[in-house]
Tab-separated table of C-alpha atoms and ligand atoms in Angstrom:
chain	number	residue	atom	x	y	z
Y	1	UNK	CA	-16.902	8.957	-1.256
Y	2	UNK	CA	-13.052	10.317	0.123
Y	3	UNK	CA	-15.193	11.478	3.270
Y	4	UNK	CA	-16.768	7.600	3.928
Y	5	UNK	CA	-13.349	6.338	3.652
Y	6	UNK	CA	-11.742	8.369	5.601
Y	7	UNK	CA	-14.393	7.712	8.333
Y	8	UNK	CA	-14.391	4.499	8.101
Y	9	UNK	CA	-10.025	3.802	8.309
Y	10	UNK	CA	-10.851	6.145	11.446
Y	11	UNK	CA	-12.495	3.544	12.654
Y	12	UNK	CA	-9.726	0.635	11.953
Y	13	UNK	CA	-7.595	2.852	13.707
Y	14	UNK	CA	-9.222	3.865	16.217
Y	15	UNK	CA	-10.158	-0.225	17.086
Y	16	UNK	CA	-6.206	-0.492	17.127
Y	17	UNK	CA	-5.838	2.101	19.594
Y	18	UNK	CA	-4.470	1.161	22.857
Y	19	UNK	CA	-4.085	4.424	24.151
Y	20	UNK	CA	-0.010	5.382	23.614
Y	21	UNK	CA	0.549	3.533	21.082
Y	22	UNK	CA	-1.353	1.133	18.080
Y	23	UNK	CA	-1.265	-2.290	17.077
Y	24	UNK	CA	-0.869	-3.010	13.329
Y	25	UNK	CA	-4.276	-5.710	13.613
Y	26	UNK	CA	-5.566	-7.183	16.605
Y	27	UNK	CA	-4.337	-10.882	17.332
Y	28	UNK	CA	-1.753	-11.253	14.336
Y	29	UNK	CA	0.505	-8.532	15.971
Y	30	UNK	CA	-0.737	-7.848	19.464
Y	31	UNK	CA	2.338	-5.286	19.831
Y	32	UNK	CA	3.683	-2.116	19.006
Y	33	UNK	CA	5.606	-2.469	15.740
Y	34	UNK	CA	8.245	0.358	14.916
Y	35	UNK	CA	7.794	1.544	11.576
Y	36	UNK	CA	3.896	0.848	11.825
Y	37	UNK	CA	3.754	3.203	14.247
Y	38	UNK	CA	5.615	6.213	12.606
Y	39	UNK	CA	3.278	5.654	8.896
Y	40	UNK	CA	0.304	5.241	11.816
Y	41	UNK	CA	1.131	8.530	13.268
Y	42	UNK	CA	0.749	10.174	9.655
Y	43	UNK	CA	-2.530	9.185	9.670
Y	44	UNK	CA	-3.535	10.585	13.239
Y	45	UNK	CA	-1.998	13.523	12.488
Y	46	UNK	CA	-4.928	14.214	10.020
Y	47	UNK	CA	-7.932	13.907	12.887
Y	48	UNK	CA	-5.996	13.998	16.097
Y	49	UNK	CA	-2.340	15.640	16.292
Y	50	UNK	CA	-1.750	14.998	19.811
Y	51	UNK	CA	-2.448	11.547	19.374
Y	52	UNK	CA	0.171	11.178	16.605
Y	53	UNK	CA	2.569	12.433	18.401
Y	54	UNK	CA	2.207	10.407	21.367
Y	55	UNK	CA	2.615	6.946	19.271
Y	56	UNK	CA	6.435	8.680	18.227
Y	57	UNK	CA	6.902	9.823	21.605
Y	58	UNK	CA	6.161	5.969	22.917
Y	59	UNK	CA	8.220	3.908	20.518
Y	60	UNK	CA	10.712	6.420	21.172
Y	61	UNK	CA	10.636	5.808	24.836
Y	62	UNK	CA	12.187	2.628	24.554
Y	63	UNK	CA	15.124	3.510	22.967
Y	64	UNK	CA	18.233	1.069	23.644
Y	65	UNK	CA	21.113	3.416	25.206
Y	66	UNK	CA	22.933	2.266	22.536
Y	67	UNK	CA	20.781	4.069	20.249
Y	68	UNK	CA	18.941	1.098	18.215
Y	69	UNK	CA	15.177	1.818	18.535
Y	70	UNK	CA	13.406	-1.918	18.414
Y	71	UNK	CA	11.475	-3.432	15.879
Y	72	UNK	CA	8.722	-4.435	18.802
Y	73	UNK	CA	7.998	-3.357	21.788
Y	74	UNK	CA	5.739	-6.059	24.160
Y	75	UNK	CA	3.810	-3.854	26.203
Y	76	UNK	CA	1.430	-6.002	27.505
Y	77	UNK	CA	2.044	-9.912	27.540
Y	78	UNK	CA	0.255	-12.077	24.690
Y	79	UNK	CA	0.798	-15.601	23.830
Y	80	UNK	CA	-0.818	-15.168	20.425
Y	81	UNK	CA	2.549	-13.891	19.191
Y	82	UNK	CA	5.227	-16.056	18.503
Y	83	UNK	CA	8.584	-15.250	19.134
Y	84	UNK	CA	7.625	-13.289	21.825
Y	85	UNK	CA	9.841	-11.761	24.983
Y	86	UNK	CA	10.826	-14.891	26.411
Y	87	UNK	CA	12.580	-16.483	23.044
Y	88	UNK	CA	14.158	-12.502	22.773
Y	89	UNK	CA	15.585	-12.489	26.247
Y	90	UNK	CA	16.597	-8.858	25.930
Y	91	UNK	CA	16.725	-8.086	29.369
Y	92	UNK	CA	14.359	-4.679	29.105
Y	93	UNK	CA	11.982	-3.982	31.813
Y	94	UNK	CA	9.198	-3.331	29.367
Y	95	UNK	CA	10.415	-6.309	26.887
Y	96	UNK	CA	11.088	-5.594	23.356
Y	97	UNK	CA	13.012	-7.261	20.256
Y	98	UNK	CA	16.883	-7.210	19.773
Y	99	UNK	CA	16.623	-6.067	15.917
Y	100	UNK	CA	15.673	-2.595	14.270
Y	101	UNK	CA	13.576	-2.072	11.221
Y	102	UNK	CA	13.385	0.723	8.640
Y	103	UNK	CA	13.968	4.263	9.848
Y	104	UNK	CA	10.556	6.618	9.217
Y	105	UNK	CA	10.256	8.377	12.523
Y	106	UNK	CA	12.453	11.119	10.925
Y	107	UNK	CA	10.455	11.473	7.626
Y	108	UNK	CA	7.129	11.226	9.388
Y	109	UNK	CA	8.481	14.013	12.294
Y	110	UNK	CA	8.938	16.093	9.511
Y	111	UNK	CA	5.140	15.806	8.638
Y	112	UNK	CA	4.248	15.981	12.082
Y	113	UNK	CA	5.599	19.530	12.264
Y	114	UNK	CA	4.614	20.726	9.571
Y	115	UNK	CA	0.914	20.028	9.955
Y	116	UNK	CA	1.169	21.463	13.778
Y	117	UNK	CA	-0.410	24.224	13.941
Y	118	UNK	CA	0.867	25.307	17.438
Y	119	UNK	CA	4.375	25.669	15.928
Y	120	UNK	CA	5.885	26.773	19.462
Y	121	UNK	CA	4.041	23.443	21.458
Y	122	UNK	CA	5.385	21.592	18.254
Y	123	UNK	CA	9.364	22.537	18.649
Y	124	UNK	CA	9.160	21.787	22.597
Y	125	UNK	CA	8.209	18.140	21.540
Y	126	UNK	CA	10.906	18.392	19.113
Y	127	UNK	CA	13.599	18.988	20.937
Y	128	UNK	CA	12.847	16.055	23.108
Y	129	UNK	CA	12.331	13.846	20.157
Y	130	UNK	CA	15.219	14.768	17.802
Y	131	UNK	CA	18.217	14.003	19.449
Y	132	UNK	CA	16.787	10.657	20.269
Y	133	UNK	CA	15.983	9.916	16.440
Y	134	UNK	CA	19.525	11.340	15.143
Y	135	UNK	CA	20.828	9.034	17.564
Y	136	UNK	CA	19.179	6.150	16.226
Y	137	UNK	CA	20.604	7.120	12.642
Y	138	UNK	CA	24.320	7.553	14.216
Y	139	UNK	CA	23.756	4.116	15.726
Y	140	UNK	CA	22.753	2.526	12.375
Y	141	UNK	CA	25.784	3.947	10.366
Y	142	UNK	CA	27.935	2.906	13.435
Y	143	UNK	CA	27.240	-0.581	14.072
Y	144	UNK	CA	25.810	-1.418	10.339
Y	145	UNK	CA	28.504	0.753	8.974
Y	146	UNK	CA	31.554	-0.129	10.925
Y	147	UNK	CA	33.693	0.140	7.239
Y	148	UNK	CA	32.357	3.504	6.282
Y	149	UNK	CA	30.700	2.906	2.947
Y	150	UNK	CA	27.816	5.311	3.301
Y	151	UNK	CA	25.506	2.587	3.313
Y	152	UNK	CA	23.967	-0.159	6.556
Y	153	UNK	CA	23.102	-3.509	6.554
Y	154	UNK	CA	20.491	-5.120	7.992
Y	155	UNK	CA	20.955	-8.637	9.741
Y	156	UNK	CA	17.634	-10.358	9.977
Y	157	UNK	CA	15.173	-10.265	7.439
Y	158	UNK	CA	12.457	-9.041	9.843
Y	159	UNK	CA	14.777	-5.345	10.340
Y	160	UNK	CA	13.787	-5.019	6.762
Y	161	UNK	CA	9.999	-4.861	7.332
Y	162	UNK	CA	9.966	-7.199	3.819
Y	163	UNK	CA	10.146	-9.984	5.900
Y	164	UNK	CA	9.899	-12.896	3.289
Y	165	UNK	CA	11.341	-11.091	0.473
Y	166	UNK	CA	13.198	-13.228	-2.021
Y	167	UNK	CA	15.899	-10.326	-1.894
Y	168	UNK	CA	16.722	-12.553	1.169
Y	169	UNK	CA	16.707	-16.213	0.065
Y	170	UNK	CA	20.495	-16.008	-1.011
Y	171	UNK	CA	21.502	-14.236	1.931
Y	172	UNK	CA	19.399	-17.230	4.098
Y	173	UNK	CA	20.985	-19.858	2.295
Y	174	UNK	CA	24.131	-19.100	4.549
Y	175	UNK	CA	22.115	-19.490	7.819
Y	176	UNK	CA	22.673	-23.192	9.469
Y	177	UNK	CA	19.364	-24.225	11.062
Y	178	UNK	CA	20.610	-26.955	13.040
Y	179	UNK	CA	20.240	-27.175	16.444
Y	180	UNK	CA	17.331	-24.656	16.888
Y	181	UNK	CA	14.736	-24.941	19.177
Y	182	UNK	CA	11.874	-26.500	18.785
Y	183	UNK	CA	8.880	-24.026	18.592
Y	184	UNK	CA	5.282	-23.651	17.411
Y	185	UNK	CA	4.147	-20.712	14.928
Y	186	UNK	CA	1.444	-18.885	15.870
Y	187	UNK	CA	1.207	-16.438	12.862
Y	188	UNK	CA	-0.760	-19.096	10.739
Y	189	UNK	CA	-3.385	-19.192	12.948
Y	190	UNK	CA	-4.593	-16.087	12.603
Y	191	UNK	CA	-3.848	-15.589	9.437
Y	192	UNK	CA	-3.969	-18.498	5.543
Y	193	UNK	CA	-0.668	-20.211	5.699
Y	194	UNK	CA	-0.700	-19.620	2.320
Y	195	UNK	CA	0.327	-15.785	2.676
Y	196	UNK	CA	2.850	-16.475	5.292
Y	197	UNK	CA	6.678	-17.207	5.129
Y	198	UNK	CA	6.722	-20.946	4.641
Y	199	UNK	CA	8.630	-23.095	8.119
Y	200	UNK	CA	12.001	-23.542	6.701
Y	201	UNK	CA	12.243	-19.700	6.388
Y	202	UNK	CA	10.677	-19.205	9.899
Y	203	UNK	CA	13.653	-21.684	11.312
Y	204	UNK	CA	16.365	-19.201	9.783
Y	205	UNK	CA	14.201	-16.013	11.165
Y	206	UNK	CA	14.570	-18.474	15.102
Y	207	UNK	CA	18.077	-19.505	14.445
Y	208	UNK	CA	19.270	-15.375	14.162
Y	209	UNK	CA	17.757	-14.843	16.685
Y	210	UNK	CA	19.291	-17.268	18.989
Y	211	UNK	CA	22.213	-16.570	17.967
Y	212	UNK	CA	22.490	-13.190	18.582
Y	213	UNK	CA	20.870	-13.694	21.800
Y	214	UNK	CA	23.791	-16.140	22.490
Y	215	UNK	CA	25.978	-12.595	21.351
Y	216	UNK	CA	24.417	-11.133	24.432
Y	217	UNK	CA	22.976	-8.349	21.831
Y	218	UNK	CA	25.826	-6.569	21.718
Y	219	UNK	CA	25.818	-4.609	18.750
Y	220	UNK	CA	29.455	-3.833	18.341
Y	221	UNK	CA	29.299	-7.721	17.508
Y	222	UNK	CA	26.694	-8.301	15.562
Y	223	UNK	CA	27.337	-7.237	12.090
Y	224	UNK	CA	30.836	-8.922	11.659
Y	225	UNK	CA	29.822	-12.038	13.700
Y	226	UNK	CA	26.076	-12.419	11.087
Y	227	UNK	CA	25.777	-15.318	8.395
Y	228	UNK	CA	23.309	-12.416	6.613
Y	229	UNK	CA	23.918	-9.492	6.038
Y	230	UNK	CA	22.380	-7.315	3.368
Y	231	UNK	CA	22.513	-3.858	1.901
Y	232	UNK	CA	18.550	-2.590	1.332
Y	233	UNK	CA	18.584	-0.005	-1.019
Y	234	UNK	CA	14.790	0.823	0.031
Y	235	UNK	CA	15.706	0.733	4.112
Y	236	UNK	CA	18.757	3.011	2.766
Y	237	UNK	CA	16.517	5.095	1.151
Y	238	UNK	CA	14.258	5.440	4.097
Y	239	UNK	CA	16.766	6.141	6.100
Y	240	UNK	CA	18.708	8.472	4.125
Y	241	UNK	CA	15.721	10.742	3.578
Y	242	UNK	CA	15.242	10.505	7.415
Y	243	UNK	CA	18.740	12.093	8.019
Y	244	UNK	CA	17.648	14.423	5.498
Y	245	UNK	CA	14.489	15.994	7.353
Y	246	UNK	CA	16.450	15.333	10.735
Y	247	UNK	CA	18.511	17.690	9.063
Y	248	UNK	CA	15.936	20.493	8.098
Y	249	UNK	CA	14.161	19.760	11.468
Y	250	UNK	CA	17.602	20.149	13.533
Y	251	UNK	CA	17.593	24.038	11.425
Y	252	UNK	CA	14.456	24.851	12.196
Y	253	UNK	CA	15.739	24.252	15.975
Y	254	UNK	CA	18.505	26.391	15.486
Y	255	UNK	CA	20.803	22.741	16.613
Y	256	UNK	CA	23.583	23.307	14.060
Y	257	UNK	CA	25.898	20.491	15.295
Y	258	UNK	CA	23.004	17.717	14.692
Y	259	UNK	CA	22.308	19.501	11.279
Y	260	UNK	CA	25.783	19.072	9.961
Y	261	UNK	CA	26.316	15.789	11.206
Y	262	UNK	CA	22.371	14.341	9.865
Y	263	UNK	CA	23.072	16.427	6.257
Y	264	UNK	CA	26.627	14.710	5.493
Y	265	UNK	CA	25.066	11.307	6.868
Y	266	UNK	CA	23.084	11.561	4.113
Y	267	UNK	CA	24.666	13.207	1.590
Y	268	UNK	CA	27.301	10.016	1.788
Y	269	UNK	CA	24.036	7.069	2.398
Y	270	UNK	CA	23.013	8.978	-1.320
Y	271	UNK	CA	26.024	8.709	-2.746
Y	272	UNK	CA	26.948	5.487	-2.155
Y	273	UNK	CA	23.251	4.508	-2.975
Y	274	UNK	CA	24.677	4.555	-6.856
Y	275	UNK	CA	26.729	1.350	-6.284
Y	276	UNK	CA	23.519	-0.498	-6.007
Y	277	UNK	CA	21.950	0.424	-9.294
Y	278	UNK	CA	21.343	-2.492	-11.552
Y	279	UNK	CA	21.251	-1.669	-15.244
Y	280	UNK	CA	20.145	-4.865	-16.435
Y	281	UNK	CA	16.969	-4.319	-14.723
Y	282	UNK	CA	16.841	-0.391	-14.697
Y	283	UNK	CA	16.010	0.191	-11.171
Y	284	UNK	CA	17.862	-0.370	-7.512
Y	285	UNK	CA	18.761	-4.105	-6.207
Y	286	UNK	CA	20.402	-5.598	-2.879
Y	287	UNK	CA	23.995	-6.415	-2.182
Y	288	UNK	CA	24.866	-9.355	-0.366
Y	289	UNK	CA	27.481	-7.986	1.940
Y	290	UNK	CA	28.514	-11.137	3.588
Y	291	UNK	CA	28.646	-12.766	-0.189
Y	292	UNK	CA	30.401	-10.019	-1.580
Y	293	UNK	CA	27.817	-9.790	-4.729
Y	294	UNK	CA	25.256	-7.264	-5.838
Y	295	UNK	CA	22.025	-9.568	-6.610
Y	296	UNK	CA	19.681	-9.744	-9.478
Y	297	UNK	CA	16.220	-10.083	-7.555
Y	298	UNK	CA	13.446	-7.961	-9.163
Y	299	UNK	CA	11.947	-6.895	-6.159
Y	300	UNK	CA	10.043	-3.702	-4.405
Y	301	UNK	CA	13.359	-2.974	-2.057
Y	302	UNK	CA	14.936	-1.239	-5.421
Y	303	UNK	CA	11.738	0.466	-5.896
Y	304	UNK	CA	11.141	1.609	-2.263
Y	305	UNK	CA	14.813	3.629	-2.773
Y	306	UNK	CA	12.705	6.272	-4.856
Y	307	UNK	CA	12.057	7.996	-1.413
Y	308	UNK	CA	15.943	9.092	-0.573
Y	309	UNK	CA	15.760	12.052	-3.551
Y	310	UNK	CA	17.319	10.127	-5.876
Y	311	UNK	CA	18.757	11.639	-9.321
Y	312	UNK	CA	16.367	12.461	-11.649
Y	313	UNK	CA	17.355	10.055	-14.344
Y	314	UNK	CA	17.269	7.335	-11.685
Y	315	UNK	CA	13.438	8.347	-10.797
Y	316	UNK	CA	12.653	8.579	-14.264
Y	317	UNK	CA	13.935	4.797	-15.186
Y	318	UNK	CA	12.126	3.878	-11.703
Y	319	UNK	CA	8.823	5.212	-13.184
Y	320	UNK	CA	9.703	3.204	-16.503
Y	321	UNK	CA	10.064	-0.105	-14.397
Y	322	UNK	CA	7.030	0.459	-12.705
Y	323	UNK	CA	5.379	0.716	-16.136
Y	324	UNK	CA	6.582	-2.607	-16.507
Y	325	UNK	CA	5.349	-4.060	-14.022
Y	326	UNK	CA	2.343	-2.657	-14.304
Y	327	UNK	CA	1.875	-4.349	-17.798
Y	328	UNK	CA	1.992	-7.619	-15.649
Y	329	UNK	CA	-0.059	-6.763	-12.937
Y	330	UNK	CA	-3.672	-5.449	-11.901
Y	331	UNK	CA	-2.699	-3.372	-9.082
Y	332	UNK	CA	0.914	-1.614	-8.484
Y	333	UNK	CA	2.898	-2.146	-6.895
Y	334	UNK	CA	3.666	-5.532	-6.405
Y	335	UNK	CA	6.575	-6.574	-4.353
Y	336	UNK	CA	7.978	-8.651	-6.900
Y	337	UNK	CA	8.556	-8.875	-10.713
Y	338	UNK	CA	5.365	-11.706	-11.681
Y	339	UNK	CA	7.770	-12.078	-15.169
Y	340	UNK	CA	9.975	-13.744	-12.398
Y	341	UNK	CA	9.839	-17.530	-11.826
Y	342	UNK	CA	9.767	-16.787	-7.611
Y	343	UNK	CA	6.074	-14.449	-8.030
Y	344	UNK	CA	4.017	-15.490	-5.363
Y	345	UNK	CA	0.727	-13.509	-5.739
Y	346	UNK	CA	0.058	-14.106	-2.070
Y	347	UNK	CA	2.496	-14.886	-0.063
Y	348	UNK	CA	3.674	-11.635	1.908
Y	349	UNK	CA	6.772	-9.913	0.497
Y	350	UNK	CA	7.133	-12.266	-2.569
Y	351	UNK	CA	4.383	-10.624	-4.987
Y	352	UNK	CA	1.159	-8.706	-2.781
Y	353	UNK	CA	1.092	-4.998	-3.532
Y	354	UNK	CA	1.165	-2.960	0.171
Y	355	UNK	CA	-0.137	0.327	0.536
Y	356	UNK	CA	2.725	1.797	2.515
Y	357	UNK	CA	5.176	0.741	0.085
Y	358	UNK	CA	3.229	2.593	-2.923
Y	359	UNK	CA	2.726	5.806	-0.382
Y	360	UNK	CA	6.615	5.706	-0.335
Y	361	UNK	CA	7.481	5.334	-3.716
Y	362	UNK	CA	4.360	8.049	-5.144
Y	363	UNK	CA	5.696	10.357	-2.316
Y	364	UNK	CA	9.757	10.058	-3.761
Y	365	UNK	CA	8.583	9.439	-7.468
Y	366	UNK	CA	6.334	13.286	-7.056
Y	367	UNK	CA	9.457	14.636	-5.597
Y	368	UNK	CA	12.205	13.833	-8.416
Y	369	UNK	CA	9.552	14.696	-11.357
Y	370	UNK	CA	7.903	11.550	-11.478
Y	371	UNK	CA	4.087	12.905	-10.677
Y	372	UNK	CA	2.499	10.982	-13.276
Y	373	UNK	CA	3.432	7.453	-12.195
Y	374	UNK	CA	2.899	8.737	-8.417
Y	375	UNK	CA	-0.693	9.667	-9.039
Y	376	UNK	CA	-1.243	6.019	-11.121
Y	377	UNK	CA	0.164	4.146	-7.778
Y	378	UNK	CA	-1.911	6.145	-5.362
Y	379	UNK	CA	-5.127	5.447	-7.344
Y	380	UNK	CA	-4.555	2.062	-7.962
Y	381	UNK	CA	-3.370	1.967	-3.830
Y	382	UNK	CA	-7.420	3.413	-3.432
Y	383	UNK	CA	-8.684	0.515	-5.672
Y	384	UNK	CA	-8.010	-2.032	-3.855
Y	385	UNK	CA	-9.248	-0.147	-0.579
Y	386	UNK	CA	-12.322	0.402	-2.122
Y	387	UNK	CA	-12.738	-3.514	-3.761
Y	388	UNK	CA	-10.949	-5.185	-0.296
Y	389	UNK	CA	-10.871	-3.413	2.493
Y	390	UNK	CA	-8.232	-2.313	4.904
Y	391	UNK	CA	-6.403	-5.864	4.440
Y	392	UNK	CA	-2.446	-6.155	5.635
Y	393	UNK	CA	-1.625	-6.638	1.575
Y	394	UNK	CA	-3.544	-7.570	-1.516
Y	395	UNK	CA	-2.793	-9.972	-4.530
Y	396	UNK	CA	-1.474	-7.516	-7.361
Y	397	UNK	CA	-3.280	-9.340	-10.135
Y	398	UNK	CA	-7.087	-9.878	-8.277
Y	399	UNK	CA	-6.819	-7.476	-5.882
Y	400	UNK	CA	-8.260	-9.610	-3.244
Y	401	UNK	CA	-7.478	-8.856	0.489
Y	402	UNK	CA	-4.560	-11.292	1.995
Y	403	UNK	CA	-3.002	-11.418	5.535
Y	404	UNK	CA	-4.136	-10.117	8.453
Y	405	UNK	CA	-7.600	-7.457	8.286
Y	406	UNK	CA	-8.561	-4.042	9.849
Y	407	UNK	CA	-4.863	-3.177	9.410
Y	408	UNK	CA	-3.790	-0.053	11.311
Y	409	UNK	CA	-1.293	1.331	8.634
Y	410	UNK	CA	-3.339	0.686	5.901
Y	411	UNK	CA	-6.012	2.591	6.783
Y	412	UNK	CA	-3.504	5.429	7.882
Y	413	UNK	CA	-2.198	5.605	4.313
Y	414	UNK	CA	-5.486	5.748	3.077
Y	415	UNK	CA	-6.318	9.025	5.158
Y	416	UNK	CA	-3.196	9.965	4.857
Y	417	UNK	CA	-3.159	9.671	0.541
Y	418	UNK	CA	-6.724	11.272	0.449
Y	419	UNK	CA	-6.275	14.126	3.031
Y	420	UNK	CA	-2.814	15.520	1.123
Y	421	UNK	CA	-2.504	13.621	-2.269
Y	422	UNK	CA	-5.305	14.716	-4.244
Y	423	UNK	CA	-5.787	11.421	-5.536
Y	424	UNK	CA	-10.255	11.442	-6.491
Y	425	UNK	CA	-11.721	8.344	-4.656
H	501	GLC	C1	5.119	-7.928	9.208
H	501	GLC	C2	5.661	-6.990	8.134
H	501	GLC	C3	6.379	-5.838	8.787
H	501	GLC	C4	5.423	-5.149	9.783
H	501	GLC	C5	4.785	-6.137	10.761
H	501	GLC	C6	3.662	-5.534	11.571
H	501	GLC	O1	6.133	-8.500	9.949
H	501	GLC	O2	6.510	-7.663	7.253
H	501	GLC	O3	6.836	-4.922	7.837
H	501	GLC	O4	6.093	-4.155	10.472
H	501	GLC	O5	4.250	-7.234	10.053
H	501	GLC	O6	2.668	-4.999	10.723
């Protein structure tokens, strides 16, 4: 059964293939999406190692010199995609966004090299690779940092990769929509409307945009001059286990100046990672930085911080959450409380269970003594494969497939989870 499956997300990724680099589902996302493609290159790593390390070495290569990698990169012009290079106006010479999103090149490098079995062939790619990703991480405490506390916002929803997320509403709720363009969506044509961000969301998602366009994306700017800005605990937690293995990789390189610097980067993202804990809900939740508030919203993002090596007190009540929600669900995890009045079984961020999320979590949860719950999210994670299909996400309580299909990262998880998990199928 594991060997079918495997074959057969093989397949979905191999259809996605362009050569350097993968696109999360044809026609939804003709692109190459940032985090996508570091959780993608997990999953070549198991059946074709050079081929994994090409998709890093591409998104790589279009680095900003600032440091910000981009949260797409337009290789090859599509119209099916809307907002697309034109609406950006970045000014690249291969086009790409003006926003990040969460930070996994670092955590899935670390992979990367360990699975190599040339370990010589491996470092030479490292070297090239690592300054470039500790980089990245020095830009995001720098210009999503600029006062120091140990944790970065994010200042479009989209950075996140939780793009509809109801952590967000508040934070949107401060973003004037007058005055932008007219445009047409072209997300809901390939994929139900239903399980999409609904229009007055997509006008806030256009409106940051052209206004930091109208900032000349100049990120010194950008943080102070944003109506949003939020605190992530599960894009700090990404990110803060990135510095981490930047770290170990950076010793196994012998480069003790980026070792130091990626170790206390992190060692200050986790501490500060404690002012976010919510007690009245027992797990991690968002802080409006441009509100000044910690919010209440039951969502996955609090979950998702499970990956930074969090205390082991902290994992434990994470593991008792996800119990609860698991009492109110079919399928973990979902990406948001259903006991909460905003549930939306299908629509995107605001309920569907994704299968990169639950790889995170099982993969933090294992490491901070939580194996238990980590083996109950990766099994459920192969239910729904096995009842749906390599969908984008699924509904937590049917289990049916929603969003886009063939979905690149999906089936990487699911070769990933069965090749190193030990998860039965
Ligand atoms: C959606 C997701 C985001 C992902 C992208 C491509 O925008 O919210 O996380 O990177 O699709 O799959």
């Amino acid at each position: 059964m594991s060997q079918a499956l495997i074959d057969q997300a093989r397949k979905v990724m191999e259809n996605n293939d362009r050569g350097t680099y993968t696109v999360p589902t044809h026609g939804l996302y003709p692109f190459q999406w940032n985090w996508d493609s570091a959780l993608s290159a997990l999953g070549f790593s198991h059946f074709n190692m050079e081929r994994a390390w090409v998709e890093v070495e591409t998104l790589m290569a279009h680095q900003w010199v600032d440091g910000m990698v981009p949260h797409i990169i337009f290789h090859e012009p599509d119209d099916g995609y809307f907002p697309g290079p034109d609406v950006w106006q970045t000014g690249r010479v291969v086009p790409t966004t003006g926003i990040t999103q969460p930070a996994v090149v670092g955590f899935a490098l670390r992979k990367l090299y360990d699975r190599a079995e040339d370990k010589a062939a491996a470092r030479v790619r490292l070297a090239k690779l690592l300054p470039k990703v500790h980089a990245w991480h020095q830009w995001f405490y720098r210009n999503r940092d600029p006062n120091g506390t140990g944790l970065v916002a994010i200042i479009h929803p989209w950075e996140s990769g939780r793009d509809n997320s109801v952590d967000w509403d508040e934070g949107l709720d401060a973003v004037p929509i007058e005055g932008v363009a007219p445009f047409t969506r072209r997300d809901t044509t390939h994929a139900n409307p239903d399980h999409r961000p609904s229009d007055e969301q997509y006008k806030c998602y256009i409106w940051l945009v052209e206004y930091f366009r109208g900032l000349g994306w100049d990120n010194a700017k950008l943080h102070d001059a944003s109506p949003f800005c939020l605190v992530d605990p599960g894009f700090n937690g990404i990110l803060i286990r990135s510095c981490d293995q930047v770290a170990d990789l950076a010793e196994i390189l012998c480069d003790t100046s980026i070792a130091s610097e990626a170790r206390e980067m992190a060692a200050n993202g986790r501490a500060a990672l404690e002012s976010l804990w919510n007690p009245a809900l027992g797990q991690y939740t968002c802080y409006n930085r441009a509100a000044g508030r910690l919010q209440d919203t039951p969502t996955i993002g609090g979950l998702l911080a499970a990956i930074a090596d969090v205390p082991h007190g902290r994992a434990d009540a994470l593991a008792r959450r996800i119990a609860l929600l698991g009492e109110r669900c079919g399928y973990l995890v979902p990406s948001h409380d259903p006991a909460d009045g905003a549930f939306d079984s299908l629509r995107y961020w605001r309920g569907p269970t994704w299968l990169i999320v639950n790889y995170l979590i099982a993969e933090g949860l294992s490491r901070s003594g939580q194996r238990e719950m980590a083996q109950r999210i990766l099994a459920d994670s192969l239910k729904l494969i096995q009842k749906s299909g390599f969908a984008e996400y699924y509904d937590p309580m049917s289990g049916e497939p929603c969003g886009g299909s063939s979905f690149t990262w999906t089936a990487a998880m699911v070769i990933e989870i069965l090749k190193t998990k030990r998860v039965p199928a």
